C-alpha positions as MATLAB code, in Angstrom:
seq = 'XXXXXXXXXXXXXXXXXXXXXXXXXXXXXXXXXXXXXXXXXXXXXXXXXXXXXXXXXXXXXXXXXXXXXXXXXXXXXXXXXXXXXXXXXXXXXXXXXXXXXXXXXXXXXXXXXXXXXXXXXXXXXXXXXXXXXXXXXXXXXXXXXXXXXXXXXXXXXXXXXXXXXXXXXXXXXXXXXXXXXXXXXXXXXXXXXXXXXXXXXXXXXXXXXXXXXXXXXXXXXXXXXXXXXXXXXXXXXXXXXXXXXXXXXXXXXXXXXXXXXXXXXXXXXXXXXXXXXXXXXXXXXXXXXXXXXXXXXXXXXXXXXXXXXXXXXXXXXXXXXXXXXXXXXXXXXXXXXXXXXXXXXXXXXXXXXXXXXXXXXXXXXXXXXXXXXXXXXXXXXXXXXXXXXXXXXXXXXXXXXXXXXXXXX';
ca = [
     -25.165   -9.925    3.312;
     -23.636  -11.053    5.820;
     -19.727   -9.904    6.623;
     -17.371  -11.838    9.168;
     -14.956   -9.951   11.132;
     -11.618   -9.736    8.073;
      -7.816   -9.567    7.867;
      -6.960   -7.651    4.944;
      -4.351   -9.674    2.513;
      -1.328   -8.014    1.194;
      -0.843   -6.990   -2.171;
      -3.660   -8.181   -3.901;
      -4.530   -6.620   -7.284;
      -7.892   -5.212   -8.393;
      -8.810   -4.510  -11.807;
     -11.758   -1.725  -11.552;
     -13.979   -0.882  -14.764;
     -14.125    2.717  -16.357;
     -15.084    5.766  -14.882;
     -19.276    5.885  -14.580;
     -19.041    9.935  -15.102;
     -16.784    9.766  -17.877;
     -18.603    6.569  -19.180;
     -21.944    8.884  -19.043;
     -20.798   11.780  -20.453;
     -18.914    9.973  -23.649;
     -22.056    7.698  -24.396;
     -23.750   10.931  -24.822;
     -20.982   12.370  -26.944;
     -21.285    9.048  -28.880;
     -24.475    9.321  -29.901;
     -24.350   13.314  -31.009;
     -21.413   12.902  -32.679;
     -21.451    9.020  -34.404;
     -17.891    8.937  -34.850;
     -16.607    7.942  -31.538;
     -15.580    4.868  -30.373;
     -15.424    3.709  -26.389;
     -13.575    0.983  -24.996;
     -13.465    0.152  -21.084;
     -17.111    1.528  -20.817;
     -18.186    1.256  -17.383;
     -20.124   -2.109  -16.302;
     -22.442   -0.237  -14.194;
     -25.985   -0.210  -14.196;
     -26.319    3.751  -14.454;
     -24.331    3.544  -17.382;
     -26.375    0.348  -19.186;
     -29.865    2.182  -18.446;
     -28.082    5.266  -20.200;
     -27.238    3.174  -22.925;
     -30.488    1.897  -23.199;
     -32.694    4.492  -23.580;
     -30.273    6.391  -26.118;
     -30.821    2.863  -28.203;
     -34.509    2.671  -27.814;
     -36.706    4.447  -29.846;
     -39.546    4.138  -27.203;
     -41.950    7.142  -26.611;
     -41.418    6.271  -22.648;
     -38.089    6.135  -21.549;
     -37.773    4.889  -17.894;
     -34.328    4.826  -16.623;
     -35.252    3.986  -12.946;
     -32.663    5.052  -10.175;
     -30.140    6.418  -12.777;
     -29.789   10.661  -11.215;
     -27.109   10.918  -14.194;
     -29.013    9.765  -17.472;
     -32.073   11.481  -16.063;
     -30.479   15.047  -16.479;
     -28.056   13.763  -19.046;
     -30.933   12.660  -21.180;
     -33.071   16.046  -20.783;
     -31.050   17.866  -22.696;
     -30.185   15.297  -25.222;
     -34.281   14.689  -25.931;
     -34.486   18.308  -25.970;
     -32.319   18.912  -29.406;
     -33.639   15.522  -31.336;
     -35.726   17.670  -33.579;
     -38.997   16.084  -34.059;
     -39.296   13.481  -31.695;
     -41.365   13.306  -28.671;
     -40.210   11.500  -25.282;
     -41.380   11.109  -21.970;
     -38.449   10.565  -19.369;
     -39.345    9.049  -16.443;
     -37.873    7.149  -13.435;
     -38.105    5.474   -9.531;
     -40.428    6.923   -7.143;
     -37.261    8.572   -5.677;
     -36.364   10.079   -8.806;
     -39.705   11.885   -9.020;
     -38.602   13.151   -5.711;
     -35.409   14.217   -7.344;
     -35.673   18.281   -8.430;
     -34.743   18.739  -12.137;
     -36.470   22.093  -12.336;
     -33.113   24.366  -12.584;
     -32.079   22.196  -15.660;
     -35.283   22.473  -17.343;
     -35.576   26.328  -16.621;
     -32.291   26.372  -18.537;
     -33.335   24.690  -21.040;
     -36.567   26.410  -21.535;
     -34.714   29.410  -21.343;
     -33.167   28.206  -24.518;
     -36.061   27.561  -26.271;
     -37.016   24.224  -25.231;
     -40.101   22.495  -25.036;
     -40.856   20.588  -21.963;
     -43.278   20.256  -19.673;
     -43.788   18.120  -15.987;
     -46.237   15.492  -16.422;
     -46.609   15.142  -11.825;
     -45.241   17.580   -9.911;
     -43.762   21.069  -10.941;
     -40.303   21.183  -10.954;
     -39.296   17.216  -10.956;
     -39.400   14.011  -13.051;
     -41.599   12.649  -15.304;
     -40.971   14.828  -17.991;
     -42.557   15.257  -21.746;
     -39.912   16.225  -23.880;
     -40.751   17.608  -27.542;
     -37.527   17.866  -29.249;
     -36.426   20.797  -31.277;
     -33.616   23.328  -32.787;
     -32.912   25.287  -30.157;
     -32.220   28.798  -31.362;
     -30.428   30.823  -28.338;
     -27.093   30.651  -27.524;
     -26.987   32.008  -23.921;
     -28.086   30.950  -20.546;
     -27.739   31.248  -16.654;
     -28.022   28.967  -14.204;
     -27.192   28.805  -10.256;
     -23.597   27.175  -10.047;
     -24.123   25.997   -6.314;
     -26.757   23.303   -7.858;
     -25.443   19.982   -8.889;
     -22.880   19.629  -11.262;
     -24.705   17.138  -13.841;
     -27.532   19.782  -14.357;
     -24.383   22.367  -15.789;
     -22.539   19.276  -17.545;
     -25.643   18.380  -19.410;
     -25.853   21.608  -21.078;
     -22.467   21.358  -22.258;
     -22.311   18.233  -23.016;
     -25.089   19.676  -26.251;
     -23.377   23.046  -26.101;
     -21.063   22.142  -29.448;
     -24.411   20.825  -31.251;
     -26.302   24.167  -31.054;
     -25.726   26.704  -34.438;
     -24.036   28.844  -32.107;
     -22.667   26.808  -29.495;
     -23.437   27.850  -25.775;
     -22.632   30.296  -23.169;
     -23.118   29.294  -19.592;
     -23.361   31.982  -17.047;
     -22.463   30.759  -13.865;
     -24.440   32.144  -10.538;
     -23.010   32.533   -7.398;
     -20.587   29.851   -5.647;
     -19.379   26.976   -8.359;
     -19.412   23.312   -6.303;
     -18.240   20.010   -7.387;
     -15.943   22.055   -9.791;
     -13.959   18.924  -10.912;
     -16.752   17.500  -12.584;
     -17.035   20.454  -14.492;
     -13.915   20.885  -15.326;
     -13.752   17.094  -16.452;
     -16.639   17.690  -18.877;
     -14.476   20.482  -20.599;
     -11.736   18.205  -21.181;
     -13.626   15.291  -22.816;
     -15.493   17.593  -24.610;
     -11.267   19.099  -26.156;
     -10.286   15.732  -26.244;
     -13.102   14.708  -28.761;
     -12.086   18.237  -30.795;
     -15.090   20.769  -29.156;
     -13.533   24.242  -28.227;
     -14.208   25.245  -24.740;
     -13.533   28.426  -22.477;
     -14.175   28.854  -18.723;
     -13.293   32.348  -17.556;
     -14.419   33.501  -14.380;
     -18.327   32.724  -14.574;
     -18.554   31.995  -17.548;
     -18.234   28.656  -19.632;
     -18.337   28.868  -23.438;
     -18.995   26.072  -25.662;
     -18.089   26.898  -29.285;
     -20.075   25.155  -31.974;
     -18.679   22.092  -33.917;
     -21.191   21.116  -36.290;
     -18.712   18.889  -38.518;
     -17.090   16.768  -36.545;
     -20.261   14.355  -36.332;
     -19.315   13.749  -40.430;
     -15.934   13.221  -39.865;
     -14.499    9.775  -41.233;
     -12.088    9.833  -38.656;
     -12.905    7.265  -35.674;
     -11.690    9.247  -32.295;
     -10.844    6.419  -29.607;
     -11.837    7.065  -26.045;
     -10.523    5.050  -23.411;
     -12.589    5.065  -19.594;
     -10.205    5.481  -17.161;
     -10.814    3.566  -13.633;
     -13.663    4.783  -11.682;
     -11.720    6.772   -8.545;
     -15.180    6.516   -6.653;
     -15.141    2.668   -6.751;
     -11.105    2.805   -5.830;
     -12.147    5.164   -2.580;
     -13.439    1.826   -1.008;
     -10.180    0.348   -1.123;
      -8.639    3.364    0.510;
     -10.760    2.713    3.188;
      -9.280   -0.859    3.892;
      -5.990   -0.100    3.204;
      -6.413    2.885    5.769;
      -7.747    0.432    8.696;
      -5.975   -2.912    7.939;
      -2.549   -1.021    6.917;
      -2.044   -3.561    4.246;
      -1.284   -2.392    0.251;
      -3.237   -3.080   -2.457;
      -3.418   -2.556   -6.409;
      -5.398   -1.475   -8.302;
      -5.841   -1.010  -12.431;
      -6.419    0.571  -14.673;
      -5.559    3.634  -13.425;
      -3.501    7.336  -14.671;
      -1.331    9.149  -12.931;
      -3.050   12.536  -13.914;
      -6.532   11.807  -14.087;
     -10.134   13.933  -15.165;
     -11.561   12.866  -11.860;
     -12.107   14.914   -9.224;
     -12.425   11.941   -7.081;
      -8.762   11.210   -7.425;
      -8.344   13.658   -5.087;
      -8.592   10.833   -2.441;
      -4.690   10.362   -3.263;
      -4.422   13.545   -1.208;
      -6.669   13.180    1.261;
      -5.806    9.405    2.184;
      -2.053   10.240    2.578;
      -2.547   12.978    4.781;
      -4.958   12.035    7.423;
      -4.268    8.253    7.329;
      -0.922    8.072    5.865;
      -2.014    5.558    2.914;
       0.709    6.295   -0.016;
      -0.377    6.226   -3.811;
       2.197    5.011   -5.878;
       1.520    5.177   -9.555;
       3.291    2.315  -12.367;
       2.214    4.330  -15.220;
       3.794    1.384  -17.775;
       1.322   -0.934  -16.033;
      -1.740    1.547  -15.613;
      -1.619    0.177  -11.938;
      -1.795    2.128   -8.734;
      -0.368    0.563   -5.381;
      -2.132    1.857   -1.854;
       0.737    1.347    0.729;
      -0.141    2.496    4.401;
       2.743    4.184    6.013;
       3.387    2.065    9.019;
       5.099    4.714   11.407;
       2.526    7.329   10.202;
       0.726    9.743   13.516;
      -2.956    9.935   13.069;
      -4.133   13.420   13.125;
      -6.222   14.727   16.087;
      -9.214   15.785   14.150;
      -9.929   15.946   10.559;
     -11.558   19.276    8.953;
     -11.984   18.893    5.326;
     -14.562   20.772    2.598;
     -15.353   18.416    0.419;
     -17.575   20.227   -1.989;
     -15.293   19.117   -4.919;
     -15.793   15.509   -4.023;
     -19.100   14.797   -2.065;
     -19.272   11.390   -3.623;
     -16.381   10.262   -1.699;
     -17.379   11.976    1.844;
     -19.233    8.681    3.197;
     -16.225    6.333    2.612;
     -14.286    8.716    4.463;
     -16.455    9.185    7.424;
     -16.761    5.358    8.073;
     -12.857    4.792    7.496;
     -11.984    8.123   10.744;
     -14.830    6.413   12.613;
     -13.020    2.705   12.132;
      -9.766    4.402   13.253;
     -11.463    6.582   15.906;
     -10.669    9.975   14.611;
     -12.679   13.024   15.261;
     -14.092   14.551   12.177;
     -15.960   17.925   10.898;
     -16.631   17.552    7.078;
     -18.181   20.298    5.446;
     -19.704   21.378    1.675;
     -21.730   18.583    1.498;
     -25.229   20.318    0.343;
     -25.641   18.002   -2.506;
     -25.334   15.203   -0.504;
     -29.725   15.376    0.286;
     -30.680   15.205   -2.829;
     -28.969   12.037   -4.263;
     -30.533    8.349   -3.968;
     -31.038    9.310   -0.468;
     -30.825   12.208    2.069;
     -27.155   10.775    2.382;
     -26.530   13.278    5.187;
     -29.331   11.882    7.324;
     -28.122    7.941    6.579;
     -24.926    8.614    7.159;
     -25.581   10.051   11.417;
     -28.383    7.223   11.497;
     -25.459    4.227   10.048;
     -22.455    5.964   12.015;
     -24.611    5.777   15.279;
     -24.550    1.559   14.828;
     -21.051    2.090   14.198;
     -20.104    3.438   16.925;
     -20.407    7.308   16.412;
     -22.482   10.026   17.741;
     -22.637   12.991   15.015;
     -24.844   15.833   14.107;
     -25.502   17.489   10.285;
     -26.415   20.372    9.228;
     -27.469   21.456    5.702;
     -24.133   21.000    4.066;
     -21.796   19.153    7.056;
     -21.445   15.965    9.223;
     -18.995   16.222   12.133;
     -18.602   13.677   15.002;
     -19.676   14.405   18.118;
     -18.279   11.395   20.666;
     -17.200    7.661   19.255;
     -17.817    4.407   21.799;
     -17.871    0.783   20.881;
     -20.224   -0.822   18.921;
     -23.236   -2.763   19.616;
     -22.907   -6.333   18.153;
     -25.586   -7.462   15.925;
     -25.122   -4.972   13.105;
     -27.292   -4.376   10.394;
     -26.493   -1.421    7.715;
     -29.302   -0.224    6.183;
     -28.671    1.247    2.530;
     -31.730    3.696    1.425;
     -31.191    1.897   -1.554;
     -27.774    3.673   -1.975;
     -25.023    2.102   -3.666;
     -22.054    4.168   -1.687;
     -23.989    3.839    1.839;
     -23.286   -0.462    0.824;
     -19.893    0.011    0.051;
     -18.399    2.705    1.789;
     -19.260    1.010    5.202;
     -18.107   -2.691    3.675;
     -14.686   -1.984    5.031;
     -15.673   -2.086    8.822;
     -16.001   -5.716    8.908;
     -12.339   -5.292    9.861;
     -13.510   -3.990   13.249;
     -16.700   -6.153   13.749;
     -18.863   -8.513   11.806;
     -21.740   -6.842   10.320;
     -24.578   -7.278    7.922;
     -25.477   -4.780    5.006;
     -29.042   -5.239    4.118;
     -30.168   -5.077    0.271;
     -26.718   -5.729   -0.870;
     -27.130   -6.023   -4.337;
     -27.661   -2.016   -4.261;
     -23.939   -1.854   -6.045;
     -24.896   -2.852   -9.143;
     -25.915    0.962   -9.702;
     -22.487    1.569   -9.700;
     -19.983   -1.384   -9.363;
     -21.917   -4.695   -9.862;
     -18.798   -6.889   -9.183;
     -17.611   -5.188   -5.439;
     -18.545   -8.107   -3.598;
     -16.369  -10.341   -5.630;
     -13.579   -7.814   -5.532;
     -14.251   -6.908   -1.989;
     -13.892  -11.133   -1.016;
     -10.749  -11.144   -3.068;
      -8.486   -8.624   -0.906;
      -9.832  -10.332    2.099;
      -9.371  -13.046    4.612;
     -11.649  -14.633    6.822;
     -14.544  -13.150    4.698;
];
């Protein structure tokens, strides 16, 4: 695709589906416990491959790209007593490790075994009561692999006790799994290490309907940060709450205070308005952890490199193992952008920034947030982002909203 040099418009307003994590997580819920009912389910294609394989009955359930429904769905498979599935995905996702999740699980009493290669995806999952009530697993792994056990933790006879190992990261999305897991009724605990699931084996016959309402994805919203950041023009967007389960939302925080966008929140209207401040200094250098909110470190790096501020962005480990080595596109994309960086295991920082070469091409790796987090750039330079359609993973309708807040496009 193609993107002309832009003008950002003023004030236009975006209307951005529910949350893909919370959209995951509560599908799940939905289907353990039958007497929920979700409304502003997330349009994305993660979250329609989830929903289709907890539909199917299918002895081989593929769900292709999808990192979340693969770990999501291990542990689901692994309680549905009787039935046998084999869960299976891209050739990327066979590349994905799964192994601390299924050691958990195991640990547990599960029965699964790798069909490939030892310690990743395809799995055969033969699902049973699982009898223990205790397990540990590292907590500097990815946060879906903890999540998923909670997310059964309430269904077990005893509920669950996660021990936590070592240094917790992405601890949001942990913490947001806790509180749609209350919301729904569950009891939870999280002292120190240790996360504690107590067992709620009657609210699946309950006649009572709960309603859960998706909040706006804060990922997807990130993207229009970036624009409002570099064309320092507002924008709005809905549906979105003032206090929200996302650790994402944190980009409130971090837009205002190294690019001086301002989040102002219309709670009657669910509607959020991103208003650059126009007398606002750009810092000297940005140094920011971001192991809380990974997911949002690429957006960020293209918007500092747009405005030409040095950057050192650290806790980023989980970055290499998601629909790319993210780390490794991200210095090989910023390099056509006009910045010279380095990695490590677990940071990017910039290393010197000079202008652009014209002719460029952004290649994806078949990641949805390498398409859209460097979108915004076309307001420095034209530019072409190969293999587009790569959004649909996550936001199939960004182009169209992308178009709408711009000129020239």
């Amino acid at each position: 695709m193609r993107l002309e040099k832009s003008t950002l418009k003023d004030n236009e307003t975006i209307k951005i589906s529910g949350s893909k994590s919370i959209s995951n997580r509560l599908l799940i819920l939905s289907y353990l416990f039958k007497n929920l009912k979700i409304e502003n389910l997330s349009n994305s294609q993660d979250t329609q491959l989830l929903h289709r394989a907890l539909e199917s009955n299918a002895d081989l359930v593929d769900i292709h790209h999808a990192g979340t429904a693969m770990r999501f769905l291990t542990s689901y498979f692994a309680i549905q007593e009787g039935k046998t599935t084999v869960l299976t995905g891209s050739e990327r996702m066979k590349e994905r490790p799964i192994q601390f999740l299924v050691d958990a699980l195991r640990d547990l009493g599960a029965d699964i075994s790798y069909l490939e290669k030892e310690g990743f995806p395809p799995l055969k999952i033969n699902g049973k009561k699982l009898e223990k009530s205790s397990v540990a697993i590292p907590a500097n792994i990815s946060s879906q692999f903890i999540s998923s056990l909670m997310l059964i933790g309430s269904k077990l006879e005893n509920g669950l006790e996660i021990n936590l190992v070592g240094k917790i990261t992405s601890r949001p999305y942990l913490e947001m799994t806790l509180k749609i897991l209350r919301n729904i009724g569950i009891l939870t605990q999280w002292e120190g290490q240790v996360i504690q699931i107590f067992p709620n084996i009657h609210s699946d016959k309950s006649s009572q309907i709960i309603k859960c309402i998706c909040e706006s994805d804060w990922s997807s919203a990130s993207y229009f940060y970036s624009l409002a950041a570099i064309g320092r023009k507002s924008i709005n967007l809905k549906s979105f709450r003032p206090h929200s389960l996302q650790g994402d939302s944190v980009i409130k925080e971090i837009y205002w205070k190294f690019f001086g966008v301002n989040t102002i929140s219309q709670g009657s209207e669910s509607k959020i308005s991103l208003m650059p401040e126009s007398s606002f200094v750009f810092p000297e250098h940005i140094s920011l952890d971001m192991n809380d909110c990974p997911d949002i470190a690429q957006t960020l790096c293209v918007t500092a490199t747009a405005l030409q501020i040095p950057f050192e962005i650290t806790g980023l480990s989980t970055l290499k193992v998601k629909e790319t080595d993210r780390l490794v596109a991200l210095k090989n994309e910023l390099f056509k952008i006009g910045c010279i960086s380095e990695i490590t295991d677990d940071s990017i920082y910039s290393v010197k920034f000079f202008e652009a070469n014209e002719n460029i091409s952004i290649e994806t790796y078949n990641d949805h947030r390498m398409a859209m987090s460097f979108a915004p750039f076309c307001l420095i330079t034209p530019l072409t982002i190969e293999n587009e359609q790569v959004v649909e993973k996550s936001y199939p309708q960004f182009w169209d909203d992308f178009a709408q807040v711009l000129d020239q496009y």
